[in-house]
Coordinates of N, CA and C in Angstrom, one line a residue:
Chain A
E1 N 15.2 7.1 -6.5 CA 14.0 6.2 -6.2 C 14.2 4.8 -6.7
I2 N 13.9 3.9 -5.9 CA 14.0 2.5 -6.3 C 12.8 2.1 -7.1
V3 N 13.0 1.6 -8.3 CA 12.0 1.2 -9.2 C 11.7 -0.3 -9.1
M4 N 10.5 -0.7 -8.9 CA 10.1 -2.1 -8.7 C 9.4 -2.5 -10.0
T5 N 9.8 -3.6 -10.6 CA 9.3 -4.0 -11.9 C 8.7 -5.4 -11.7
Q6 N 7.4 -5.6 -11.9 CA 6.8 -6.9 -11.8 C 6.5 -7.5 -13.1
S7 N 6.6 -8.9 -13.1 CA 6.3 -9.6 -14.3 C 5.7 -10.9 -14.0
P8 N 4.8 -11.4 -14.9 CA 4.2 -10.7 -16.0 C 3.2 -9.7 -15.6
A9 N 2.7 -8.9 -16.5 CA 1.6 -8.0 -16.2 C 0.3 -8.7 -15.9
T10 N 0.1 -9.7 -16.6 CA -1.1 -10.6 -16.5 C -0.7 -12.0 -16.5
L11 N -1.2 -12.8 -15.6 CA -0.9 -14.3 -15.5 C -2.3 -15.0 -15.6
S12 N -2.4 -15.9 -16.6 CA -3.7 -16.7 -16.7 C -3.4 -18.1 -16.2
V13 N -4.1 -18.4 -15.2 CA -3.9 -19.7 -14.5 C -5.2 -20.4 -14.2
S14 N -5.2 -21.7 -14.3 CA -6.4 -22.5 -14.0 C -6.4 -22.8 -12.5
P15 N -7.6 -22.8 -11.9 CA -7.7 -23.2 -10.5 C -7.0 -24.5 -10.2
G16 N -6.3 -24.5 -9.1 CA -5.5 -25.7 -8.7 C -4.1 -25.7 -9.2
E17 N -3.8 -24.8 -10.2 CA -2.4 -24.7 -10.7 C -1.6 -23.8 -9.8
R18 N -0.3 -23.9 -10.1 CA 0.7 -23.0 -9.4 C 0.8 -21.7 -10.2
A19 N 1.0 -20.6 -9.4 CA 1.2 -19.3 -10.0 C 2.6 -18.8 -9.4
T20 N 3.4 -18.3 -10.3 CA 4.7 -17.7 -9.9 C 4.8 -16.3 -10.4
L21 N 4.9 -15.3 -9.5 CA 4.9 -13.9 -9.8 C 6.3 -13.4 -9.5
S22 N 6.9 -12.5 -10.3 CA 8.2 -12.0 -10.1 C 8.2 -10.5 -9.8
C23 N 9.2 -10.1 -9.1 CA 9.4 -8.7 -8.8 C 10.9 -8.4 -8.7
R24 N 11.3 -7.4 -9.5 CA 12.7 -7.0 -9.5 C 12.9 -5.6 -9.1
A25 N 13.9 -5.3 -8.2 CA 14.2 -4.0 -7.8 C 15.4 -3.4 -8.5
S26 N 15.4 -2.1 -8.8 CA 16.4 -1.5 -9.5 C 17.7 -1.4 -8.7
Q27 N 17.7 -1.6 -7.4 CA 18.9 -1.7 -6.6 C 18.5 -2.6 -5.4
S28 N 19.4 -3.0 -4.7 CA 19.1 -3.9 -3.6 C 18.2 -3.3 -2.5
V29 N 17.2 -4.1 -2.1 CA 16.3 -3.7 -1.0 C 16.5 -4.7 0.2
S30 N 17.6 -5.5 0.1 CA 17.8 -6.5 1.2 C 16.6 -7.4 1.2
S31 N 16.0 -7.6 2.4 CA 14.8 -8.5 2.5 C 13.6 -7.6 2.8
N32 N 13.7 -6.3 2.6 CA 12.6 -5.4 3.0 C 11.6 -5.3 1.8
L33 N 10.9 -6.4 1.6 CA 10.0 -6.6 0.5 C 8.7 -7.2 0.9
A34 N 7.6 -6.6 0.6 CA 6.3 -7.1 0.9 C 5.5 -7.4 -0.3
W35 N 4.5 -8.3 -0.2 CA 3.6 -8.6 -1.2 C 2.1 -8.3 -0.7
Y36 N 1.3 -7.7 -1.5 CA -0.1 -7.5 -1.2 C -1.0 -8.1 -2.3
Q37 N -2.2 -8.4 -1.8 CA -3.3 -8.9 -2.7 C -4.3 -7.8 -2.7
Q38 N -4.8 -7.4 -3.9 CA -5.9 -6.5 -4.0 C -7.0 -7.0 -4.9
K39 N -8.2 -7.0 -4.4 CA -9.4 -7.3 -5.2 C -10.2 -6.0 -5.5
P40 N -11.0 -6.1 -6.5 CA -11.7 -4.8 -7.0 C -12.5 -4.2 -5.8
G41 N -12.3 -2.9 -5.7 CA -13.1 -2.2 -4.7 C -12.6 -2.4 -3.2
Q42 N -11.5 -3.1 -3.1 CA -11.0 -3.3 -1.7 C -9.6 -2.7 -1.5
A43 N -9.2 -2.6 -0.3 CA -7.8 -2.2 0.0 C -6.9 -3.3 -0.2
P44 N -5.6 -3.0 -0.4 CA -4.6 -4.1 -0.5 C -4.6 -4.9 0.9
R45 N -4.3 -6.1 0.8 CA -4.1 -7.0 2.0 C -2.7 -7.5 2.0
L46 N -2.0 -7.3 3.2 CA -0.7 -7.8 3.3 C -0.6 -9.3 3.3
L47 N 0.2 -9.9 2.4 CA 0.4 -11.3 2.4 C 1.7 -11.7 3.0
I48 N 2.8 -11.1 2.5 CA 4.1 -11.5 2.9 C 4.9 -10.2 3.2
Y49 N 5.7 -10.3 4.3 CA 6.7 -9.2 4.6 C 8.0 -9.8 4.9
G50 N 9.0 -9.0 4.9 CA 10.4 -9.5 5.1 C 10.8 -10.5 4.0
A51 N 10.2 -10.4 2.8 CA 10.4 -11.2 1.6 C 9.8 -12.6 1.7
S52 N 9.7 -13.2 2.9 CA 9.3 -14.6 3.0 C 8.4 -14.9 4.2
T53 N 8.0 -14.0 5.0 CA 7.2 -14.2 6.2 C 5.8 -14.0 5.9
R54 N 4.9 -15.0 6.1 CA 3.5 -14.8 5.9 C 2.9 -13.9 7.0
A55 N 2.0 -13.0 6.6 CA 1.3 -12.2 7.6 C 0.3 -13.1 8.3
T56 N -0.2 -12.5 9.4 CA -1.2 -13.3 10.2 C -2.4 -13.7 9.4
G57 N -2.8 -14.9 9.4 CA -4.0 -15.4 8.8 C -3.8 -15.7 7.3
I58 N -2.6 -15.6 6.8 CA -2.4 -15.9 5.3 C -2.2 -17.4 5.1
P59 N -2.9 -18.0 4.2 CA -2.8 -19.5 4.0 C -1.4 -19.9 3.6
A60 N -1.0 -21.1 3.9 CA 0.3 -21.6 3.6 C 0.6 -21.8 2.1
R61 N -0.5 -21.7 1.3 CA -0.2 -21.8 -0.2 C 0.5 -20.6 -0.7
F62 N 0.5 -19.5 0.0 CA 1.2 -18.3 -0.4 C 2.7 -18.4 0.2
S63 N 3.7 -18.3 -0.7 CA 5.0 -18.2 -0.1 C 5.8 -17.2 -0.9
G64 N 6.8 -16.6 -0.2 CA 7.6 -15.6 -0.8 C 9.1 -16.0 -0.7
S65 N 9.9 -15.6 -1.7 CA 11.3 -15.9 -1.6 C 12.1 -14.8 -2.3
G66 N 13.4 -14.8 -2.1 CA 14.3 -13.8 -2.7 C 14.9 -12.9 -1.7
S67 N 15.9 -12.2 -2.2 CA 16.6 -11.1 -1.4 C 17.4 -10.3 -2.4
G68 N 17.7 -9.1 -2.0 CA 18.5 -8.2 -2.9 C 17.6 -7.5 -3.9
T69 N 17.7 -8.0 -5.1 CA 16.9 -7.4 -6.2 C 15.9 -8.3 -6.9
E70 N 15.9 -9.6 -6.6 CA 15.0 -10.6 -7.2 C 14.1 -11.3 -6.2
F71 N 12.8 -11.2 -6.5 CA 11.8 -11.8 -5.5 C 10.7 -12.5 -6.3
T72 N 10.2 -13.5 -5.6 CA 9.1 -14.3 -6.2 C 8.0 -14.5 -5.1
L73 N 6.8 -14.4 -5.6 CA 5.6 -14.8 -4.9 C 5.1 -16.1 -5.6
T74 N 4.9 -17.1 -4.8 CA 4.3 -18.4 -5.4 C 3.0 -18.7 -4.7
I75 N 2.0 -19.0 -5.5 CA 0.7 -19.5 -4.9 C 0.7 -20.9 -5.4
S76 N 0.7 -21.9 -4.5 CA 1.0 -23.3 -4.8 C -0.2 -23.9 -5.5
S77 N -1.4 -23.6 -5.2 CA -2.6 -24.2 -5.8 C -3.7 -23.2 -5.8
L78 N -3.9 -22.5 -6.9 CA -4.8 -21.4 -6.9 C -6.2 -21.7 -6.6
Q79 N -6.8 -21.0 -5.6 CA -8.2 -21.1 -5.3 C -9.0 -20.0 -5.9
S80 N -10.3 -20.1 -6.0 CA -11.1 -19.1 -6.7 C -10.9 -17.7 -6.1
E81 N -10.7 -17.7 -4.8 CA -10.5 -16.4 -4.1 C -9.2 -15.7 -4.3
D82 N -8.3 -16.4 -5.0 CA -6.9 -15.9 -5.2 C -6.8 -15.1 -6.5
F83 N -7.8 -15.1 -7.3 CA -7.8 -14.3 -8.5 C -7.9 -12.8 -8.2
A84 N -6.9 -12.0 -8.4 CA -6.8 -10.7 -7.9 C -5.5 -10.0 -8.5
V85 N -5.2 -8.8 -8.1 CA -4.0 -8.1 -8.5 C -3.0 -8.2 -7.3
Y86 N -1.8 -8.5 -7.6 CA -0.7 -8.6 -6.6 C 0.3 -7.5 -6.8
Y87 N 0.7 -6.9 -5.7 CA 1.7 -5.8 -5.8 C 2.9 -6.2 -4.9
C88 N 4.1 -5.9 -5.4 CA 5.2 -6.0 -4.5 C 5.5 -4.6 -4.0
H89 N 6.2 -4.4 -2.9 CA 6.5 -3.2 -2.2 C 7.8 -3.2 -1.5
Q90 N 8.7 -2.3 -1.8 CA 10.0 -2.3 -1.1 C 9.9 -1.2 -0.1
Y91 N 10.4 -1.5 1.1 CA 10.4 -0.5 2.2 C 11.8 -0.5 2.8
N92 N 12.8 -0.6 1.9 CA 14.2 -0.5 2.4 C 14.7 0.9 2.3
N93 N 14.3 1.6 1.2 CA 14.7 3.0 0.9 C 13.5 3.7 0.4
W94 N 12.9 4.5 1.3 CA 11.6 5.1 1.1 C 10.7 3.9 0.7
W95 N 9.6 4.2 0.1 CA 8.6 3.2 -0.2 C 8.1 3.2 -1.6
T96 N 8.3 2.2 -2.4 CA 7.8 2.2 -3.7 C 7.1 0.8 -4.0
F97 N 6.2 0.9 -4.9 CA 5.4 -0.3 -5.3 C 5.7 -0.7 -6.7
G98 N 5.5 -2.0 -7.0 CA 5.5 -2.4 -8.4 C 4.2 -2.1 -9.0
Q99 N 4.1 -2.3 -10.3 CA 2.9 -1.9 -11.0 C 1.8 -2.9 -11.0
G100 N 2.1 -4.0 -10.4 CA 1.1 -5.1 -10.2 C 1.1 -6.2 -11.2
T101 N 0.7 -7.3 -10.8 CA 0.4 -8.5 -11.7 C -1.0 -8.9 -11.5
K102 N -1.8 -9.0 -12.5 CA -3.2 -9.5 -12.4 C -3.2 -11.0 -12.7
V103 N -3.7 -11.7 -11.7 CA -3.8 -13.2 -11.8 C -5.3 -13.4 -12.2
E104 N -5.5 -13.9 -13.4 CA -6.8 -14.1 -13.9 C -7.1 -15.6 -14.2
I105 N -8.4 -15.9 -14.3 CA -8.7 -17.3 -14.6 C -8.5 -17.7 -16.0
K106 N -7.8 -18.8 -16.2 CA -7.5 -19.3 -17.6 C -8.8 -20.0 -18.1
Chain B
Q1 N -8.3 -5.8 17.3 CA -8.1 -5.7 15.9 C -8.0 -4.2 15.5
V2 N -6.9 -3.8 14.9 CA -6.7 -2.4 14.5 C -7.6 -2.1 13.3
Q3 N -8.3 -1.0 13.3 CA -9.1 -0.6 12.1 C -8.8 0.9 11.8
L4 N -8.7 1.2 10.5 CA -8.5 2.6 10.0 C -9.7 2.9 9.1
Q5 N -10.1 4.2 9.2 CA -11.2 4.7 8.4 C -10.9 6.1 7.9
E6 N -11.0 6.2 6.6 CA -10.8 7.5 6.0 C -12.1 8.3 6.0
S7 N -12.0 9.6 6.0 CA -13.2 10.5 5.9 C -12.7 11.8 5.3
G8 N -13.7 12.4 4.6 CA -13.4 13.7 4.0 C -14.3 13.9 2.7
P9 N -14.2 15.1 2.1 CA -15.0 15.3 0.9 C -14.6 14.4 -0.3
G10 N -15.6 14.1 -1.0 CA -15.4 13.2 -2.2 C -15.1 14.0 -3.5
L11 N -15.4 15.3 -3.4 CA -15.2 16.2 -4.6 C -14.5 17.5 -4.2
V12 N -13.4 17.8 -4.9 CA -12.6 19.0 -4.6 C -12.4 19.7 -5.9
K13 N -12.5 21.0 -5.9 CA -12.3 21.8 -7.1 C -10.8 22.0 -7.4
P14 N -10.4 22.1 -8.7 CA -9.0 22.3 -9.1 C -8.5 23.5 -8.4
S15 N -7.2 23.5 -8.0 CA -6.5 24.5 -7.3 C -6.8 24.6 -5.8
Q16 N -7.8 23.9 -5.4 CA -8.2 24.0 -3.9 C -7.4 22.9 -3.2
T17 N -7.8 22.8 -1.9 CA -7.1 21.9 -1.0 C -7.9 20.6 -0.7
L18 N -7.2 19.5 -0.9 CA -7.8 18.2 -0.5 C -7.5 17.9 0.9
S19 N -8.5 17.6 1.7 CA -8.2 17.3 3.1 C -8.9 16.0 3.5
L20 N -8.2 15.1 4.1 CA -8.7 13.8 4.5 C -8.2 13.5 5.9
T21 N -9.0 12.8 6.7 CA -8.7 12.3 8.0 C -8.8 10.8 8.1
C22 N -7.9 10.2 8.8 CA -7.9 8.8 9.1 C -8.1 8.6 10.6
T23 N -9.1 7.9 11.0 CA -9.4 7.6 12.4 C -9.0 6.2 12.7
V24 N -8.2 6.0 13.7 CA -7.6 4.7 14.1 C -8.4 4.2 15.3
S25 N -8.8 2.9 15.2 CA -9.5 2.3 16.4 C -8.9 0.9 16.7
G26 N -9.0 0.5 17.9 CA -8.5 -0.8 18.2 C -7.0 -0.8 18.6
G27 N -6.5 0.4 18.7 CA -5.0 0.5 19.1 C -4.7 2.0 19.1
S28 N -3.7 2.3 19.9 CA -3.3 3.7 20.1 C -2.4 4.2 19.0
I29 N -2.6 5.3 18.4 CA -1.8 5.9 17.4 C -0.5 6.4 18.0
S30 N -0.4 6.4 19.3 CA 0.7 6.9 20.0 C 1.7 5.8 20.5
S31 N 1.5 4.6 20.0 CA 2.3 3.5 20.5 C 3.7 3.6 20.3
G32 N 4.1 4.4 19.2 CA 5.5 4.7 19.0 C 6.2 3.6 18.1
L33 N 5.5 2.5 18.0 CA 6.1 1.4 17.2 C 5.9 1.5 15.7
Y34 N 4.9 2.4 15.3 CA 4.5 2.4 14.0 C 4.5 3.9 13.4
Y35 N 4.4 3.9 12.1 CA 4.2 5.2 11.4 C 2.9 5.1 10.6
W36 N 2.4 6.2 10.3 CA 1.0 6.3 9.8 C 1.1 7.0 8.4
N37 N 0.5 6.3 7.4 CA 0.8 6.6 6.0 C -0.5 7.0 5.2
W38 N -0.3 7.7 4.2 CA -1.3 7.9 3.1 C -0.7 7.4 1.8
I39 N -1.6 6.7 1.1 CA -1.3 6.0 -0.2 C -2.4 6.3 -1.1
R40 N -2.2 6.5 -2.4 CA -3.3 6.7 -3.3 C -3.2 5.8 -4.5
Q41 N -4.4 5.7 -5.2 CA -4.4 4.8 -6.3 C -5.4 5.4 -7.3
P42 N -4.9 6.0 -8.4 CA -5.8 6.4 -9.5 C -6.6 5.2 -10.1
A43 N -7.7 5.5 -10.6 CA -8.6 4.4 -11.2 C -7.8 3.6 -12.2
G44 N -7.8 2.2 -12.0 CA -7.2 1.3 -12.9 C -5.7 1.3 -12.9
K45 N -5.1 2.0 -11.9 CA -3.6 2.1 -11.9 C -3.1 1.6 -10.6
G46 N -1.8 1.7 -10.4 CA -1.1 1.1 -9.2 C -1.1 2.1 -8.0
L47 N -0.4 1.6 -7.0 CA -0.3 2.3 -5.7 C 0.8 3.3 -5.7
E48 N 0.6 4.5 -5.1 CA 1.6 5.5 -4.9 C 1.6 6.0 -3.4
W49 N 2.8 5.8 -2.8 CA 2.9 6.2 -1.4 C 3.0 7.8 -1.4
I50 N 2.2 8.4 -0.6 CA 2.2 9.9 -0.5 C 3.1 10.4 0.6
G51 N 3.0 9.8 1.8 CA 3.8 10.3 2.9 C 3.5 9.6 4.2
R52 N 4.2 9.9 5.3 CA 4.0 9.2 6.6 C 4.3 10.2 7.7
I53 N 3.8 9.8 8.9 CA 4.1 10.6 10.1 C 4.2 9.7 11.2
Y54 N 5.2 10.0 12.1 CA 5.3 9.3 13.4 C 4.5 10.1 14.4
T55 N 4.3 9.4 15.5 CA 3.5 10.2 16.6 C 4.3 11.3 17.2
S56 N 5.6 11.3 16.9 CA 6.5 12.4 17.4 C 6.2 13.6 16.5
G57 N 5.5 13.4 15.4 CA 5.3 14.5 14.5 C 6.2 14.6 13.3
S58 N 7.3 13.8 13.3 CA 8.2 13.7 12.2 C 7.5 13.2 11.0
T59 N 7.8 13.8 9.9 CA 7.2 13.4 8.6 C 8.2 13.1 7.5
N60 N 7.7 12.3 6.5 CA 8.4 12.1 5.3 C 7.4 12.1 4.2
Y61 N 7.8 12.7 3.0 CA 6.9 12.8 1.9 C 7.6 12.3 0.6
N62 N 6.7 11.8 -0.3 CA 7.2 11.4 -1.6 C 7.7 12.6 -2.4
P63 N 9.0 12.7 -2.7 CA 9.4 13.9 -3.4 C 8.9 14.0 -4.8
S64 N 8.3 13.0 -5.4 CA 7.8 13.0 -6.7 C 6.4 13.6 -6.9
L65 N 5.8 13.9 -5.7 CA 4.5 14.5 -5.8 C 4.5 15.9 -6.3
K66 N 3.6 16.3 -7.2 CA 3.6 17.6 -7.7 C 2.9 18.6 -6.8
S67 N 1.8 18.2 -6.1 CA 1.1 19.0 -5.2 C 1.7 19.0 -3.8
P68 N 1.9 20.2 -3.2 CA 2.4 20.2 -1.8 C 1.6 19.4 -0.9
V69 N 2.3 18.7 0.0 CA 1.6 17.8 1.0 C 1.9 18.1 2.4
T70 N 0.9 18.0 3.3 CA 1.2 18.1 4.7 C 0.4 17.0 5.4
I71 N 1.1 16.2 6.2 CA 0.5 15.2 7.1 C 0.6 15.6 8.5
S72 N -0.4 15.5 9.3 CA -0.4 15.9 10.7 C -1.1 14.8 11.5
V73 N -0.8 14.9 12.8 CA -1.4 13.8 13.7 C -2.0 14.5 14.9
D74 N -3.2 13.9 15.4 CA -3.8 14.4 16.6 C -4.0 13.2 17.5
P75 N -3.0 13.0 18.4 CA -3.1 11.8 19.3 C -4.3 11.8 20.2
S76 N -4.8 12.9 20.5 CA -5.9 13.0 21.4 C -7.2 12.4 20.8
K77 N -7.3 12.5 19.5 CA -8.4 11.9 18.7 C -8.1 10.6 18.1
N78 N -6.8 10.2 18.2 CA -6.4 9.0 17.5 C -6.6 9.1 16.0
Q79 N -6.2 10.2 15.5 CA -6.4 10.5 14.1 C -5.1 11.1 13.5
F80 N -5.0 10.9 12.1 CA -4.0 11.6 11.4 C -4.6 12.1 10.1
S81 N -4.0 13.2 9.5 CA -4.7 13.9 8.4 C -3.8 14.1 7.3
L82 N -4.4 14.3 6.1 CA -3.6 14.7 4.9 C -4.2 15.9 4.3
K83 N -3.3 16.8 3.9 CA -3.7 18.0 3.1 C -2.8 18.1 1.9
L84 N -3.5 18.2 0.8 CA -2.8 18.3 -0.5 C -3.3 19.6 -1.1
T85 N -2.4 20.5 -1.3 CA -2.9 21.9 -1.8 C -2.7 22.0 -3.3
S86 N -3.4 22.9 -3.9 CA -3.3 23.3 -5.3 C -3.5 22.0 -6.2
V87 N -4.6 21.3 -5.9 CA -4.8 20.0 -6.6 C -5.2 20.2 -8.0
S88 N -5.0 19.2 -8.8 CA -5.4 19.1 -10.2 C -6.1 17.8 -10.5
A89 N -6.6 17.6 -11.7 CA -7.3 16.4 -12.0 C -6.4 15.2 -11.8
A90 N -5.1 15.4 -11.9 CA -4.1 14.3 -11.7 C -4.1 13.7 -10.3
D91 N -4.7 14.5 -9.4 CA -4.8 14.0 -8.0 C -6.1 13.2 -7.7
T92 N -6.9 13.0 -8.7 CA -8.1 12.2 -8.6 C -7.7 10.7 -8.3
A93 N -8.1 10.2 -7.2 CA -7.7 8.8 -6.9 C -8.5 8.3 -5.7
V94 N -8.4 7.0 -5.4 CA -8.8 6.5 -4.1 C -7.6 6.7 -3.2
Y95 N -7.9 7.3 -2.0 CA -6.9 7.5 -1.0 C -7.1 6.6 0.1
F96 N -6.0 5.9 0.5 CA -5.9 5.0 1.6 C -5.1 5.5 2.7
C97 N -5.5 5.2 3.9 CA -4.5 5.4 5.1 C -4.1 4.0 5.5
A98 N -2.9 3.9 6.0 CA -2.4 2.6 6.4 C -1.4 2.7 7.5
R99 N -1.3 1.7 8.4 CA -0.3 1.6 9.4 C 0.9 0.9 8.8
G100 N 2.1 1.4 9.2 CA 3.3 0.9 8.7 C 4.4 0.7 9.8
S101 N 5.3 -0.2 9.5 CA 6.4 -0.4 10.4 C 7.6 -0.9 9.6
S102 N 8.8 -0.7 10.1 CA 10.0 -1.2 9.4 C 10.1 -2.7 9.3
D103 N 9.3 -3.3 10.2 CA 9.4 -4.8 10.2 C 8.2 -5.4 9.4
F104 N 7.1 -4.8 9.4 CA 5.9 -5.4 8.9 C 5.3 -4.7 7.7
A105 N 6.0 -3.7 7.1 CA 5.5 -3.0 6.0 C 4.1 -2.4 6.3
F106 N 3.1 -2.4 5.4 CA 1.8 -1.8 5.7 C 0.9 -2.9 6.1
D107 N 0.6 -3.1 7.3 CA -0.1 -4.3 7.8 C -1.6 -4.0 8.0
Y108 N -2.0 -2.8 8.2 CA -3.5 -2.5 8.3 C -3.8 -1.3 7.4
W109 N -4.9 -1.4 6.7 CA -5.3 -0.4 5.7 C -6.7 0.0 6.0
G110 N -7.0 1.3 5.7 CA -8.4 1.7 5.6 C -9.0 1.2 4.4
Q111 N -10.3 1.3 4.2 CA -11.1 0.8 3.1 C -10.8 1.7 1.8
G112 N -10.4 2.9 2.0 CA -10.1 3.8 0.9 C -11.3 4.7 0.7
T113 N -11.0 5.9 0.2 CA -12.1 6.9 -0.1 C -11.7 7.5 -1.4
L114 N -12.7 7.6 -2.3 CA -12.5 8.2 -3.6 C -12.6 9.7 -3.5
V115 N -11.6 10.4 -4.0 CA -11.6 11.9 -4.1 C -11.5 12.2 -5.6
T116 N -12.4 13.0 -6.1 CA -12.4 13.4 -7.5 C -12.1 14.9 -7.5
V117 N -11.2 15.3 -8.3 CA -10.9 16.7 -8.5 C -11.5 17.2 -9.8
S118 N -12.5 18.0 -9.7 CA -13.3 18.5 -10.8 C -14.0 19.8 -10.5
S119 N -14.2 20.6 -11.5 CA -15.0 21.8 -11.3 C -16.5 21.6 -11.5

């Protein structure tokens, strides 16, 4: 099983600042990496697939990068609605998720 | 717009069978381009993929699950279902159904349904 490790566990950011979230795979997942946003009581929402392609309707302030084992999700200027938990997900070899990064208001 | 909706009992007794159904609307489950998934999330914890089914009936399951799992599909009703047998308290979670593809990961999700395993 491919283990996905996200860091940090919690990220405290002020509105308008940049947030950088990391995700590391225990072995290469090529570019088969997605990012999801989840708010309390809601289902996850797909933000990024293929490591760097924004899903339909996702604002341009969300960007993804990386390949192989190291990936990054960047939120260029945090809006109030962006405070949530973010999960990475590899779909290269079965399907596993990271444990999540909570982005909270500083 | 594709929509998914989970349904089923919210309370199951230990050692019994957890059964959930996902109804898909706004698109055909038989399109062949996608696979149909179950994912769960215990309270305050992360996401765990349970398994998937293609409309051909081919299935894959997470080998780390302790409770036996069966996923089936009913194209005539545009539904797919989950059965988890011999459940324990560890199976208490919010259960989501989701559409997946090799290109787009999990692009549409149901809202989730809480299932509690308790006597």
